[in-house]
Coordinates of C-alpha atoms in Angstrom, one line a residue:
L1 CA -37.6 -60.1 49.4
T2 CA -34.0 -59.2 50.0
G3 CA -31.3 -59.2 47.4
T4 CA -27.6 -58.4 47.7
L5 CA -25.5 -56.3 45.3
I6 CA -22.0 -57.6 45.2
D7 CA -18.7 -57.1 43.5
S8 CA -17.6 -57.2 47.1
A9 CA -20.7 -56.2 49.1
V10 CA -21.6 -52.8 47.7
A11 CA -23.1 -50.2 50.1
G12 CA -24.5 -46.8 49.2
V13 CA -25.9 -47.5 45.7
S14 CA -29.4 -46.1 45.1
Y15 CA -32.1 -48.6 44.0
Q16 CA -35.7 -48.3 42.9
T17 CA -38.1 -51.0 42.0
N18 CA -41.1 -50.8 39.7
S19 CA -43.3 -51.6 42.8
N20 CA -42.0 -48.3 44.4
L21 CA -39.5 -49.8 46.9
S22 CA -36.4 -47.7 47.0
G23 CA -33.4 -46.7 49.1
L24 CA -29.6 -47.3 49.4
T25 CA -28.0 -50.7 49.5
S26 CA -26.9 -51.4 53.1
V27 CA -23.4 -52.1 54.4
N28 CA -23.8 -55.8 53.3
G29 CA -25.1 -54.7 49.9
S30 CA -28.8 -55.7 50.6
F31 CA -31.8 -54.1 49.0
E32 CA -35.5 -54.8 49.1
Y33 CA -37.7 -56.0 46.1
R34 CA -40.9 -57.9 45.4
S35 CA -41.1 -61.0 43.3
G36 CA -40.9 -60.1 39.6
D37 CA -39.7 -56.6 40.3
Q38 CA -37.4 -54.8 38.0
V39 CA -34.7 -53.1 40.1
T40 CA -32.7 -50.0 38.8
F41 CA -29.4 -49.3 40.4
Q42 CA -27.7 -45.8 40.3
I43 CA -25.0 -43.9 42.0
G44 CA -25.9 -40.3 42.3
G45 CA -27.9 -40.5 39.1
T46 CA -25.3 -42.5 37.1
F47 CA -27.2 -45.5 35.8
L48 CA -25.6 -48.9 36.5
G49 CA -28.3 -51.1 35.2
T50 CA -31.9 -52.5 35.6
V51 CA -32.3 -56.1 36.5
T52 CA -35.0 -58.5 37.6
G53 CA -34.7 -58.7 41.4
G54 CA -32.8 -61.7 42.7
A55 CA -30.9 -63.0 45.7
V56 CA -27.5 -61.9 44.3
I57 CA -26.9 -59.1 41.7
T58 CA -23.4 -58.6 40.3
P59 CA -21.8 -56.5 37.6
I60 CA -22.6 -59.3 35.2
E61 CA -26.4 -58.9 35.8
L62 CA -26.1 -55.1 35.7
A63 CA -24.4 -55.3 32.3
G64 CA -27.0 -57.7 31.1
V65 CA -24.5 -60.2 29.8
S66 CA -23.3 -63.7 30.8
N67 CA -19.5 -63.3 30.2
T68 CA -17.4 -62.1 33.1
A69 CA -14.8 -60.9 30.6
D70 CA -17.3 -58.5 28.9
R71 CA -15.9 -55.0 29.0
R72 CA -19.1 -53.6 30.5
V73 CA -18.8 -56.0 33.5
I74 CA -15.1 -55.1 34.0
N75 CA -15.8 -51.3 33.7
I76 CA -18.8 -51.5 36.1
A77 CA -16.6 -53.4 38.6
R78 CA -13.8 -50.9 38.2
L79 CA -16.1 -48.0 38.8
L80 CA -17.5 -49.5 42.0
Q81 CA -14.0 -50.3 43.3
S82 CA -12.6 -46.9 42.4
L83 CA -15.5 -45.2 44.3
D84 CA -14.9 -47.2 47.5
E85 CA -14.5 -44.9 50.5
D86 CA -11.4 -46.7 51.8
Q87 CA -10.1 -48.0 48.5
D88 CA -10.0 -51.5 49.9
P89 CA -12.8 -53.6 48.2
S90 CA -11.7 -56.7 50.1
N91 CA -13.7 -55.3 53.2
G92 CA -16.7 -54.3 51.1
I93 CA -17.3 -51.3 48.9
N94 CA -18.8 -48.3 50.6
I95 CA -20.0 -45.4 48.4
N96 CA -20.5 -42.4 50.7
S97 CA -22.8 -39.4 50.3
T98 CA -20.0 -37.1 49.1
T99 CA -19.2 -39.5 46.2
R100 CA -22.9 -40.0 45.4
S101 CA -23.2 -36.2 45.2
A102 CA -20.1 -36.0 43.0
M103 CA -21.7 -38.5 40.6
A104 CA -24.9 -36.5 40.2
G105 CA -25.6 -35.7 36.6
R106 CA -22.8 -37.8 35.2
S107 CA -23.4 -40.1 32.4
I108 CA -20.8 -42.9 32.2
V109 CA -20.7 -45.3 29.2
F110 CA -19.6 -48.7 30.3
D111 CA -19.5 -50.2 26.8
V112 CA -16.1 -48.9 25.9
P113 CA -12.7 -50.6 25.7
V114 CA -11.3 -51.3 29.2
S115 CA -8.1 -49.5 28.3
S116 CA -9.9 -46.2 27.7
F117 CA -12.4 -46.5 30.5
S118 CA -10.0 -45.2 33.2
S119 CA -9.3 -42.1 31.1
N120 CA -13.0 -41.2 30.8
E121 CA -13.4 -37.6 32.1
S122 CA -16.5 -38.4 34.1
V123 CA -14.7 -41.2 35.9
L124 CA -11.5 -39.2 36.5
Q125 CA -13.4 -36.2 38.0
V126 CA -14.9 -38.4 40.7
A127 CA -12.5 -41.3 41.4

């Protein structure tokens, strides 16, 4: 099955399923999974979330909530947009290999006030 990771289409995010499918999301945000799979998304080792595979995955599913105003949803979306190669999420979000490498070993906590997320040292050092 094919799913799509979107805030805008998000390319360059690592994914791994519990049935051993893995790779990077494509230019249109697509990823492969099998029915019932749990899919884990990361950027250079920074954990974004684990979800049940589905046709469309958004920051809402990654955060494991149902409210678009939840601070985790907003902070995940802000991170994805800030890492976009051309800083224009309207044409899709592309996270390149340099950015993925810069994210290696970083642990970013999304469950913090939106006002303090952008001052997080781990975010500032990459974005």
